[in-house]
Short mmCIF file of C-alpha atoms in Angstrom, two decimals:
data_model
loop_
_atom_site.label_atom_id
_atom_site.label_comp_id
_atom_site.label_asym_id
_atom_site.label_seq_id
_atom_site.Cartn_x
_atom_site.Cartn_y
_atom_site.Cartn_z
CA MET A 19 96.45 96.98 120.59
CA ALA A 20 96.13 99.99 122.84
CA THR A 21 99.33 99.20 124.68
CA PRO A 22 101.90 98.63 121.95
CA ALA A 23 104.74 96.35 122.71
CA ALA A 24 106.97 98.30 120.40
CA LEU A 25 107.12 101.25 122.74
CA SER A 26 110.44 101.10 124.46
CA PRO A 27 112.32 104.06 125.85
CA ARG A 28 114.38 105.56 123.09
CA GLY A 29 118.01 104.49 122.96
CA GLY A 30 119.65 101.35 124.16
CA LEU A 31 118.49 98.09 125.51
CA PRO A 32 116.23 97.91 128.50
CA ALA A 33 118.48 97.85 131.58
CA VAL A 34 118.74 94.46 133.19
CA ARG A 35 118.99 95.16 136.90
CA LEU A 36 120.44 92.58 139.20
CA ASP A 37 119.99 94.09 142.58
CA HIS A 38 121.84 91.46 144.49
CA GLY A 39 125.37 90.20 144.76
CA PRO A 40 128.45 91.93 146.07
CA VAL A 41 129.08 95.57 145.25
CA TRP A 42 132.12 94.81 143.06
CA ARG A 43 130.11 92.54 140.82
CA LEU A 44 127.53 95.22 140.18
CA TRP A 45 130.29 97.71 139.42
CA TRP A 46 131.89 95.18 137.06
CA GLN A 47 128.62 94.55 135.20
CA ARG A 48 128.24 98.21 134.51
CA ASN A 49 131.85 99.04 133.64
CA GLU A 50 133.24 95.86 132.17
CA ARG A 51 133.81 97.29 128.76
CA LEU A 52 135.54 100.41 129.96
CA ALA A 53 137.63 98.58 132.53
CA LEU A 54 138.89 95.96 130.07
CA GLY A 55 139.67 98.62 127.50
CA ALA A 56 141.72 100.60 129.98
CA PHE A 57 143.40 97.45 131.19
CA GLY A 58 144.54 96.53 127.70
CA LEU A 59 145.93 100.00 127.12
CA VAL A 60 147.85 100.12 130.37
CA LEU A 61 149.19 96.59 129.90
CA LEU A 62 150.61 97.33 126.45
CA MET A 63 152.14 100.62 127.56
CA ALA A 64 153.78 98.91 130.50
CA MET A 65 155.20 96.17 128.32
CA TRP A 66 156.52 98.74 125.85
CA GLU A 67 158.19 100.74 128.61
CA LEU A 68 159.60 97.54 130.10
CA VAL A 69 161.20 96.11 126.95
CA VAL A 70 162.89 99.46 126.34
CA ARG A 71 164.05 99.83 129.95
CA LEU A 72 165.43 96.32 129.94
CA GLY A 73 167.36 97.10 126.81
CA LEU A 74 165.59 94.42 124.75
CA VAL A 75 164.81 96.96 122.06
CA ARG A 76 166.71 100.15 121.41
CA ALA A 77 164.81 103.32 122.39
CA LEU A 78 166.27 105.01 119.32
CA PHE A 79 163.91 102.98 117.12
CA VAL A 80 160.75 102.77 119.15
CA SER A 81 161.07 105.39 121.88
CA SER A 82 158.87 104.56 124.91
CA PRO A 83 155.81 105.88 126.67
CA SER A 84 157.93 107.93 129.01
CA GLY A 85 159.97 109.18 126.04
CA ILE A 86 156.80 110.35 124.37
CA VAL A 87 155.70 112.18 127.49
CA ARG A 88 159.12 113.82 127.73
CA ALA A 89 158.95 114.88 124.06
CA PHE A 90 155.48 116.31 124.69
CA ALA A 91 156.74 118.39 127.63
CA GLU A 92 159.69 119.65 125.61
CA ALA A 93 157.51 120.65 122.67
CA LEU A 94 155.15 122.44 125.02
CA ASP A 95 158.11 124.27 126.55
CA ARG A 96 159.38 125.42 123.23
CA GLY A 97 155.94 126.54 122.26
CA THR A 98 156.09 125.01 118.77
CA LEU A 99 153.54 122.28 119.49
CA TRP A 100 150.53 124.57 119.54
CA THR A 101 151.63 126.22 116.33
CA ASP A 102 151.96 122.83 114.63
CA ILE A 103 148.62 121.63 115.91
CA SER A 104 146.74 124.77 115.01
CA ILE A 105 148.25 124.86 111.53
CA SER A 106 147.25 121.25 110.91
CA LEU A 107 143.75 121.84 112.24
CA ALA A 108 143.37 124.95 110.12
CA GLU A 109 144.34 123.03 106.98
CA PHE A 110 141.89 120.35 107.88
CA ALA A 111 139.02 122.69 108.71
CA LEU A 112 139.32 124.85 105.63
CA GLY A 113 139.70 121.97 103.17
CA TYR A 114 137.11 119.76 104.79
CA VAL A 115 134.43 122.38 105.25
CA ALA A 116 134.82 123.52 101.69
CA ALA A 117 134.58 119.89 100.51
CA ALA A 118 131.53 119.23 102.69
CA ILE A 119 129.59 122.30 101.52
CA LEU A 120 130.43 121.98 97.81
CA GLY A 121 130.13 118.21 97.93
CA ILE A 122 126.66 118.24 99.44
CA VAL A 123 125.39 120.94 97.09
CA ILE A 124 126.84 119.38 93.94
CA GLY A 125 125.97 115.82 94.98
CA ILE A 126 122.35 116.67 95.66
CA ALA A 127 122.01 118.71 92.49
CA ALA A 128 123.49 115.90 90.45
CA GLY A 129 121.18 113.41 92.09
CA TRP A 130 118.11 115.58 91.56
CA TYR A 131 118.72 116.75 88.01
CA ARG A 132 119.13 113.75 85.77
CA ARG A 133 120.98 115.55 83.01
CA LEU A 134 123.47 117.18 85.38
CA ASN A 135 124.15 113.68 86.67
CA TYR A 136 124.87 112.47 83.12
CA ILE A 137 127.34 115.27 82.69
CA ALA A 138 129.04 114.97 86.05
CA SER A 139 129.16 111.23 86.61
CA PRO A 140 132.10 110.30 84.41
CA TRP A 141 134.17 113.06 85.98
CA LEU A 142 133.20 112.12 89.50
CA ALA A 143 133.89 108.42 88.91
CA ALA A 144 137.27 109.10 87.33
CA TRP A 145 138.42 111.60 89.93
CA TYR A 146 137.26 109.44 92.79
CA ALA A 147 139.26 106.48 91.46
CA THR A 148 142.40 108.45 90.74
CA PRO A 149 145.02 108.38 93.53
CA HIS A 150 145.01 112.04 94.48
CA ILE A 151 148.51 111.83 95.88
CA ALA A 152 149.73 111.75 92.29
CA LEU A 153 148.58 115.35 91.89
CA ILE A 154 150.76 116.72 94.63
CA PRO A 155 153.61 117.75 92.40
CA LEU A 156 151.21 119.68 90.23
CA ILE A 157 149.40 121.26 93.14
CA ILE A 158 152.74 122.44 94.55
CA LEU A 159 153.55 123.83 91.18
CA TRP A 160 150.34 125.84 91.26
CA PHE A 161 150.25 126.95 94.86
CA GLY A 162 153.73 126.54 96.34
CA ILE A 163 154.11 124.68 99.60
CA GLY A 164 152.10 127.11 101.76
CA LEU A 165 148.66 126.81 103.31
CA GLN A 166 146.82 127.00 99.97
CA TYR A 167 148.43 123.84 98.63
CA LYS A 168 147.47 121.83 101.72
CA VAL A 169 143.93 123.17 101.90
CA PHE A 170 143.44 122.35 98.25
CA TYR A 171 144.80 118.87 98.68
CA VAL A 172 142.66 118.19 101.71
CA PHE A 173 139.65 119.46 99.75
CA LEU A 174 140.50 117.21 96.85
CA VAL A 175 140.82 114.00 98.85
CA SER A 176 137.60 114.55 100.81
CA PHE A 177 135.33 116.17 98.24
CA PHE A 178 134.53 113.06 96.21
CA SER A 179 133.43 110.95 99.17
CA VAL A 180 130.88 113.64 99.98
CA VAL A 181 129.64 114.13 96.43
CA ILE A 182 129.27 110.47 95.61
CA ASN A 183 127.39 109.68 98.79
CA ALA A 184 125.07 112.65 98.52
CA LEU A 185 124.29 111.72 94.92
CA ALA A 186 123.62 108.10 95.85
CA GLY A 187 121.38 109.27 98.71
CA VAL A 188 119.19 111.39 96.46
CA GLN A 189 118.97 108.61 93.93
CA SER A 190 117.98 106.09 96.58
CA ALA A 191 114.71 107.87 97.29
CA GLU A 192 112.22 105.04 97.61
CA ALA A 193 109.49 104.68 95.03
CA LYS A 194 106.80 103.99 97.65
CA TYR A 195 107.45 107.32 99.40
CA LEU A 196 107.57 109.21 96.12
CA GLU A 197 104.25 107.63 95.27
CA VAL A 198 102.70 108.81 98.54
CA ALA A 199 103.93 112.29 97.85
CA LYS A 200 102.59 112.21 94.32
CA SER A 201 99.23 110.94 95.52
CA PHE A 202 98.94 113.90 97.89
CA ARG A 203 99.94 116.18 95.02
CA ALA A 204 103.12 117.39 96.61
CA SER A 205 104.99 120.05 94.65
CA GLN A 206 108.48 119.26 93.45
CA ALA A 207 109.88 121.42 96.23
CA THR A 208 107.82 119.54 98.77
CA VAL A 209 108.91 116.20 97.39
CA PHE A 210 112.51 117.33 97.70
CA ARG A 211 112.13 118.68 101.23
CA THR A 212 109.99 115.89 102.67
CA VAL A 213 111.08 112.75 100.81
CA VAL A 214 114.39 113.14 99.02
CA LEU A 215 116.33 115.15 101.59
CA PRO A 216 115.41 113.19 104.72
CA GLY A 217 115.94 109.94 102.86
CA SER A 218 119.41 110.94 101.67
CA LEU A 219 120.55 112.31 105.02
CA PRO A 220 122.04 109.02 106.24
CA PHE A 221 124.03 108.75 103.02
CA ILE A 222 125.28 112.33 103.34
CA LEU A 223 126.37 111.74 106.91
CA THR A 224 128.22 108.58 105.88
CA GLY A 225 129.95 110.57 103.15
CA LEU A 226 130.95 113.25 105.66
CA ARG A 227 132.39 110.65 108.00
CA LEU A 228 134.41 108.96 105.25
CA ALA A 229 135.56 112.33 104.02
CA ALA A 230 136.73 113.42 107.44
CA GLY A 231 139.02 110.41 107.69
CA ARG A 232 140.43 111.03 104.24
CA ALA A 233 140.87 114.74 104.96
CA TRP A 234 142.88 114.08 108.08
CA VAL A 235 145.12 111.68 106.16
CA GLY A 236 145.39 114.38 103.49
CA VAL A 237 146.65 116.90 106.05
CA VAL A 238 149.50 114.61 107.09
CA VAL A 239 150.40 113.50 103.58
CA SER A 240 150.59 117.05 102.26
CA GLU A 241 152.71 118.12 105.23
CA LEU A 242 155.07 115.18 104.83
CA VAL A 243 155.71 116.17 101.24
CA GLY A 244 156.21 119.89 101.60
CA ALA A 245 155.79 122.05 104.68
CA ASN A 246 157.58 124.04 107.31
CA GLN A 247 154.90 123.80 109.96
CA GLY A 248 152.21 121.37 111.10
CA LEU A 249 152.10 117.97 112.78
CA GLY A 250 153.15 116.06 109.65
CA PHE A 251 156.12 118.39 109.23
CA MET A 252 157.04 117.93 112.90
CA ILE A 253 156.99 114.16 112.54
CA ASN A 254 159.04 114.25 109.38
CA LEU A 255 161.62 116.53 110.92
CA ALA A 256 161.84 114.51 114.12
CA GLY A 257 162.31 111.35 112.03
CA THR A 258 165.21 112.82 110.07
CA MET A 259 166.82 113.93 113.32
CA LEU A 260 166.39 110.47 114.86
CA ASP A 261 164.17 112.03 117.52
CA THR A 262 161.86 109.01 117.82
CA GLY A 263 160.09 110.29 120.91
CA ARG A 264 158.99 113.44 119.17
CA ALA A 265 157.86 111.57 116.07
CA MET A 266 155.82 109.19 118.20
CA MET A 267 154.37 112.10 120.10
CA GLY A 268 153.20 113.60 116.83
CA ILE A 269 151.62 110.32 115.83
CA VAL A 270 149.79 110.13 119.17
CA MET A 271 148.48 113.65 118.57
CA LEU A 272 147.21 112.66 115.15
CA GLY A 273 145.51 109.66 116.66
CA ILE A 274 143.86 111.67 119.40
CA PHE A 275 142.47 114.23 116.96
CA GLY A 276 141.33 111.48 114.66
CA VAL A 277 139.40 109.78 117.46
CA ALA A 278 137.93 113.10 118.61
CA LEU A 279 136.79 113.85 115.09
CA GLY A 280 135.06 110.48 114.78
CA GLU A 281 133.37 111.10 118.11
CA VAL A 282 132.03 114.51 117.07
CA LEU A 283 130.73 113.20 113.75
CA GLY A 284 129.19 110.21 115.47
CA ARG A 285 127.20 112.59 117.69
CA VAL A 286 126.07 114.60 114.70
CA GLU A 287 124.87 111.40 113.03
CA LYS A 288 122.95 110.36 116.12
CA ARG A 289 121.30 113.76 116.34
CA PHE A 290 119.88 113.33 112.83
CA ASP A 291 118.98 109.73 113.33
CA VAL A 292 116.19 110.00 115.90
CA TRP A 293 113.70 108.44 113.52
CA ARG A 294 115.54 105.18 113.19
CA PRO A 295 115.54 102.37 115.68
CA GLN A 296 118.65 102.89 117.76
CA ARG A 297 121.20 100.17 117.74
CA ALA A 298 122.33 99.18 121.17
CA MET B 10 79.41 113.16 96.61
CA GLY B 11 81.90 110.44 95.78
CA LYS B 12 80.26 108.39 93.05
CA LEU B 13 82.84 106.56 91.03
CA GLU B 14 82.25 105.22 87.52
CA ALA B 15 84.78 103.22 85.56
CA LEU B 16 83.98 102.78 81.91
CA ASP B 17 85.89 100.18 79.89
CA ILE B 18 89.19 100.76 81.73
CA CYS B 19 92.07 99.03 79.99
CA MET B 20 95.68 98.83 81.04
CA GLU B 21 98.36 97.49 78.78
CA TYR B 22 102.02 97.17 79.61
CA LEU B 23 105.05 96.77 77.49
CA GLN B 24 107.14 94.11 79.16
CA ALA B 25 110.67 95.43 79.35
CA ARG B 26 112.33 92.05 79.18
CA THR B 27 110.48 90.48 76.29
CA GLY B 28 109.09 93.52 74.55
CA ASN B 29 105.69 91.87 74.52
CA ARG B 30 102.52 93.74 75.21
CA MET B 31 100.65 92.51 78.24
CA LEU B 32 97.08 93.32 79.04
CA ALA B 33 96.74 93.76 82.80
CA ILE B 34 93.18 95.10 82.82
CA ASP B 35 90.63 94.46 80.12
CA ARG B 36 87.52 96.64 79.88
CA LEU B 37 86.86 96.95 83.55
CA ASN B 38 83.48 98.45 84.31
CA LEU B 39 82.08 99.38 87.66
CA VAL B 40 79.95 101.93 89.44
CA ILE B 41 80.37 102.72 93.13
CA GLU B 42 77.53 104.63 94.65
CA ASN B 43 78.13 107.63 96.84
CA GLY B 44 78.81 106.67 100.46
CA SER B 45 79.00 102.96 99.88
CA PHE B 46 81.78 100.58 100.86
CA VAL B 47 82.88 98.40 97.95
CA SER B 48 85.61 95.78 97.96
CA LEU B 49 87.50 94.48 95.02
CA VAL B 50 88.79 90.94 95.57
CA GLY B 51 90.74 88.70 93.31
CA PRO B 52 93.82 86.52 93.17
CA SER B 53 97.24 88.18 93.21
CA GLY B 54 98.21 89.50 89.84
CA CYS B 55 94.67 90.21 88.72
CA GLY B 56 95.31 93.93 88.52
CA LYS B 57 93.48 95.18 91.59
CA THR B 58 96.27 97.39 92.84
CA THR B 59 96.88 98.60 89.32
CA PHE B 60 93.25 99.60 89.10
CA LEU B 61 93.44 101.44 92.42
CA LYS B 62 96.42 103.41 91.23
CA ILE B 63 94.57 104.31 88.09
CA VAL B 64 91.65 105.57 90.18
CA ASP B 65 94.02 107.66 92.29
CA GLY B 66 95.60 109.08 89.14
CA LEU B 67 99.05 107.64 89.81
CA LEU B 68 98.81 105.60 86.63
CA ALA B 69 97.13 106.59 83.38
CA PRO B 70 94.96 103.85 81.87
CA THR B 71 95.64 102.97 78.25
CA GLY B 72 91.95 102.97 77.54
CA GLY B 73 88.55 103.86 79.01
CA GLN B 74 87.36 106.59 81.24
CA LEU B 75 87.02 107.25 84.96
CA LEU B 76 84.43 109.60 86.35
CA LEU B 77 84.08 110.89 89.87
CA ASP B 78 80.72 112.57 90.30
CA GLY B 79 80.67 112.92 86.55
CA ARG B 80 84.03 114.66 86.29
CA SER B 81 86.86 112.88 84.50
CA ILE B 82 89.87 111.72 86.51
CA THR B 83 93.29 112.00 84.99
CA GLU B 84 95.64 112.82 87.85
CA PRO B 85 95.75 112.77 91.68
CA GLY B 86 93.19 115.10 93.21
CA ARG B 87 92.22 116.23 96.66
CA GLU B 88 88.83 114.52 96.49
CA ARG B 89 90.61 111.14 96.53
CA ALA B 90 93.11 109.72 99.06
CA VAL B 91 94.88 106.43 99.36
CA VAL B 92 95.50 104.36 102.45
CA PHE B 93 98.64 102.60 101.18
CA GLN B 94 99.91 99.19 102.07
CA ASP B 95 101.99 98.85 105.22
CA SER B 96 105.11 100.88 105.93
CA SER B 97 104.22 103.79 103.70
CA LEU B 98 104.48 106.29 106.56
CA PHE B 99 107.53 108.47 106.25
CA PRO B 100 109.91 107.02 108.84
CA TRP B 101 111.60 110.38 109.37
CA PHE B 102 108.42 112.17 110.45
CA THR B 103 106.50 111.85 113.66
CA VAL B 104 102.94 110.54 113.65
CA VAL B 105 101.40 114.02 113.62
CA ARG B 106 103.61 115.21 110.81
CA ASN B 107 102.78 112.13 108.79
CA VAL B 108 99.05 112.57 109.35
CA ALA B 109 99.36 116.22 108.43
CA TYR B 110 101.28 115.44 105.26
CA GLY B 111 98.36 115.87 102.87
CA LEU B 112 97.59 119.25 104.38
CA GLU B 113 101.22 120.24 104.19
CA CYS B 114 101.15 119.41 100.49
CA GLN B 115 98.15 121.68 100.12
CA GLY B 116 100.16 124.51 101.61
CA VAL B 117 98.55 124.60 105.04
CA LYS B 118 100.88 126.13 107.63
CA PRO B 119 102.48 123.44 109.92
CA ALA B 120 100.93 124.80 113.10
CA ASP B 121 97.45 124.95 111.55
CA ALA B 122 97.88 121.53 109.98
CA ARG B 123 98.86 120.00 113.38
CA GLU B 124 95.70 121.44 114.85
CA ARG B 125 93.46 120.36 112.04
CA VAL B 126 94.60 116.74 112.11
CA GLN B 127 94.02 116.36 115.84
CA PRO B 128 90.41 115.11 115.41
CA PHE B 129 91.61 112.45 112.96
CA ILE B 130 94.35 111.31 115.31
CA LYS B 131 91.69 111.03 117.95
CA MET B 132 89.33 109.21 115.58
CA VAL B 133 91.85 106.46 114.94
CA GLY B 134 92.84 106.26 118.58
CA LEU B 135 96.38 107.58 118.40
CA GLU B 136 96.10 110.31 120.99
CA GLY B 137 99.28 110.49 123.02
CA PHE B 138 101.37 109.07 120.16
CA GLU B 139 101.53 112.27 118.13
CA ASN B 140 105.26 112.70 118.64
CA HIS B 141 106.26 109.10 118.16
CA TYR B 142 108.15 107.94 115.08
CA PRO B 143 106.61 105.13 113.00
CA TYR B 144 109.23 102.58 114.13
CA GLU B 145 107.98 103.05 117.65
CA LEU B 146 104.48 101.97 116.74
CA SER B 147 103.01 98.51 116.25
CA GLY B 148 101.86 97.49 112.78
CA GLY B 149 98.22 98.13 113.66
CA MET B 150 98.99 101.61 114.95
CA GLN B 151 101.00 102.42 111.86
CA GLN B 152 98.03 101.55 109.73
CA ARG B 153 95.76 103.72 111.91
CA ALA B 154 98.15 106.62 111.25
CA ASN B 155 98.08 105.74 107.57
CA LEU B 156 94.27 105.86 107.63
CA ALA B 157 94.28 109.16 109.50
CA ARG B 158 96.67 110.61 106.91
CA ALA B 159 94.18 109.81 104.17
CA LEU B 160 91.14 111.01 106.16
CA ALA B 161 92.82 114.27 107.09
CA VAL B 162 92.56 115.69 103.58
CA ASP B 163 88.80 115.05 103.74
CA PRO B 164 88.49 113.12 100.46
CA GLU B 165 85.20 112.08 99.04
CA LEU B 166 86.58 108.75 97.90
CA LEU B 167 88.89 106.69 100.09
CA LEU B 168 91.05 104.19 98.30
CA MET B 169 92.43 101.44 100.46
CA ASP B 170 95.12 99.15 99.12
CA GLU B 171 95.28 95.98 101.21
CA PRO B 172 95.84 98.11 104.30
CA PHE B 173 95.69 95.23 106.77
CA ALA B 174 97.57 92.65 104.75
CA SER B 175 100.59 92.52 107.04
CA LEU B 176 98.80 92.58 110.39
CA ASP B 177 98.42 89.52 112.53
CA ALA B 178 95.03 87.82 112.41
CA GLN B 179 93.64 89.21 115.67
CA THR B 180 94.76 92.76 115.09
CA ARG B 181 93.38 92.54 111.61
CA GLU B 182 89.87 91.59 112.77
CA LEU B 183 89.84 94.39 115.33
CA MET B 184 91.04 96.89 112.75
CA GLN B 185 88.24 95.79 110.41
CA GLU B 186 85.63 96.48 113.04
CA GLU B 187 87.22 99.82 113.89
CA LEU B 188 87.38 100.76 110.25
CA LEU B 189 83.62 100.27 109.94
CA GLY B 190 83.09 102.53 112.93
CA ILE B 191 85.28 105.21 111.42
CA TRP B 192 83.64 104.80 108.03
CA ARG B 193 80.21 105.33 109.59
CA GLN B 194 81.36 108.54 111.23
CA SER B 195 83.15 109.89 108.19
CA GLN B 196 80.59 108.88 105.52
CA LYS B 197 83.18 108.42 102.81
CA THR B 198 82.81 106.33 99.69
CA VAL B 199 85.35 103.50 100.04
CA LEU B 200 87.02 101.33 97.43
CA PHE B 201 88.80 98.62 99.34
CA ILE B 202 91.32 96.27 97.73
CA THR B 203 92.00 92.95 99.40
CA HIS B 204 92.57 89.32 98.65
CA ALA B 205 91.05 88.23 101.94
CA ILE B 206 87.53 87.12 101.17
CA SER B 207 86.20 87.26 104.69
CA GLU B 208 87.52 90.77 105.06
CA ALA B 209 85.82 91.87 101.90
CA VAL B 210 82.46 90.33 102.85
CA TYR B 211 82.57 91.68 106.40
CA LEU B 212 83.33 95.27 105.44
CA SER B 213 81.42 95.80 102.23
CA ASP B 214 78.05 96.71 100.82
CA ARG B 215 79.18 95.09 97.61
CA VAL B 216 82.00 92.71 96.80
CA LEU B 217 83.29 92.88 93.26
CA VAL B 218 85.18 89.74 92.27
CA MET B 219 87.89 90.11 89.67
CA GLY B 220 88.82 87.40 87.22
CA PRO B 221 92.37 86.41 86.39
CA ARG B 222 94.51 88.63 84.25
CA PRO B 223 93.55 90.47 82.18
CA GLY B 224 91.54 91.81 85.11
CA ARG B 225 87.87 92.58 84.89
CA VAL B 226 84.88 92.25 87.19
CA ILE B 227 83.32 88.86 86.94
CA GLU B 228 80.80 89.12 89.75
CA ASP B 229 79.05 91.87 91.65
CA LEU B 230 77.78 90.54 94.96
CA HIS B 231 75.53 92.61 97.26
CA ILE B 232 76.17 91.81 100.90
CA ASP B 233 72.82 92.11 102.67
CA ILE B 234 74.07 91.82 106.20
CA PRO B 235 72.57 94.58 108.37
CA ARG B 236 74.87 97.15 109.92
CA PRO B 237 76.38 97.72 112.37
CA ARG B 238 78.11 94.41 112.04
CA PRO B 239 79.72 93.02 115.15
CA LEU B 240 82.66 90.68 114.48
CA LYS B 241 80.58 87.67 115.37
CA VAL B 242 78.53 87.99 112.15
CA LYS B 243 81.50 86.26 110.59
CA ARG B 244 80.28 83.04 112.11
CA THR B 245 76.69 83.25 110.86
CA PRO B 246 75.50 80.93 108.07
CA GLN B 247 74.59 83.88 105.92
CA PHE B 248 78.15 85.26 106.10
CA LEU B 249 79.73 81.85 105.42
CA ASP B 250 77.44 81.51 102.45
CA TYR B 251 78.72 84.79 100.97
CA GLU B 252 82.31 83.70 101.59
CA ASP B 253 81.63 80.41 99.82
CA ARG B 254 80.20 82.16 96.79
CA VAL B 255 83.19 84.44 96.43
CA TRP B 256 85.62 81.60 97.04
CA SER B 257 83.99 79.39 94.40
CA LEU B 258 84.56 82.16 91.85
CA ILE B 259 88.21 82.54 92.77
CA GLU B 260 89.10 78.94 93.57
CA ALA B 261 89.53 77.77 90.01
CA GLN B 262 91.88 80.65 89.20
CA VAL B 263 93.98 80.16 92.29
CA LYS B 264 94.32 76.46 91.64
CA ARG B 265 95.39 77.12 88.11
CA ASP B 266 98.01 79.59 89.35
CA MET B 267 99.31 77.17 91.90
CA ALA B 268 99.70 74.56 89.22
CA GLY B 269 102.16 76.96 87.61
CA GLY B 270 99.98 78.19 84.78
CA ASN B 271 100.55 81.79 85.65
CA GLY B 272 103.69 83.12 84.03
CA ALA B 273 106.26 85.68 85.09
CA GLY B 274 105.08 89.12 86.10
CA GLY B 275 101.92 87.83 87.70
CA GLN B 276 102.98 89.02 91.13
CA VAL B 277 104.48 92.24 90.05
CA LEU B 278 101.24 93.99 89.27
CA GLY B 279 99.67 93.00 92.60
#
């Protein structure tokens, strides 16, 4: 009783140490995952480069890793790459942050006030289910093809994921915890702060992660349709000019930022998740 | 302080599915003297947990009256606190914040509350675990924290709702013995809900046996085993005799339930 078995160091499995065997095996045990991941990446890149070099596939259609690197260097030289990246990131940041703030506030309010929920739910459900891309012609009509249009579109595609998850989080407050709070005569404000909010946090974070993915897609979609700057525009332009290397380079950039975004949000989630048993 | 009187408590439900009225508790009467330890035992579905929630003020009875030291009870109050069934600690708060929760609800400043709950954390043997989260504790330790949370608001009447039900047999016995030690120190009146007969006999001054639904007290048994009671009293003839007497009152009901006589909803009310 006094020495609880449940007390393990926070985070991860207990390390299994095998202090014998050759050095390379120890290294492998520790780095297997990373090593195999890197190996797969390098292997595919090499094959890609090879089939293009051997003329099995035309570089015009698929470019090649070296072609992508060349395109990257050229774009850096011309100085347009940073402009395109920063424009895309700005569209993302403005639209997403607005969606996150408004989404959390409205979602929590609609979860907490029953009547507000009744009013808002049909709208939220309908807007969430509607393909937002269909609104692009209208949004361009309202805002033109400048920054405003893209920010608004990014906001639109990401907002509903946040709202709906925040709302579900508040509504999922467990009866047993609400009963404890009631038994101790917690005020409504205290119930909200100590039961509802902490309980809905995992939902809110899930909503934010889903929304981030959708927002990033929204950036590209809106730029493909109408833009004169940004990564999506760059890819579109390169495609029309048969500059496959540049188009691929843009796609790689999008992928890199997408991964980085997921990483950042994953850390935020972990930070708020200290009270839950960590998955290995 | 802490004398509880229940006068003709009734609890009637409207079953949502059938629209029928269902009587969960029928004219339940009891008196619990100040400072005594009283257990309420009965088969599942007899309304014991429902009664406990009525005493805490979480549920309003459909009939009858509850008096604590002569004052009527209608809603939760600071002179009563519940030790809930397992896993009722807030998983997102550390042990100390959980234990201090009642004080937090009373508006005590966090720093003051942390300080004030320290003796209770010590009393239940959780020193050194203040900053752990519930998932890092064993079931027994979680229930100690749960007990400390209720004690920390210094209630006159402690309501315990099958607090050891999910613990393994050995831990459970040790927790029972520890609870008696803590009870002696704190001098609270305790109403303890359980379906474990041996637990009820071991802990209590009186064991009240409830009949099948609609719940009411069918027997009031005084346990004249001197205190302090080491765990080994459970093997004395006197103790076994008490157990037998309680069991014989419950046996017929349980057998009837097992034969399938008890309809839907029996488990829901606990």
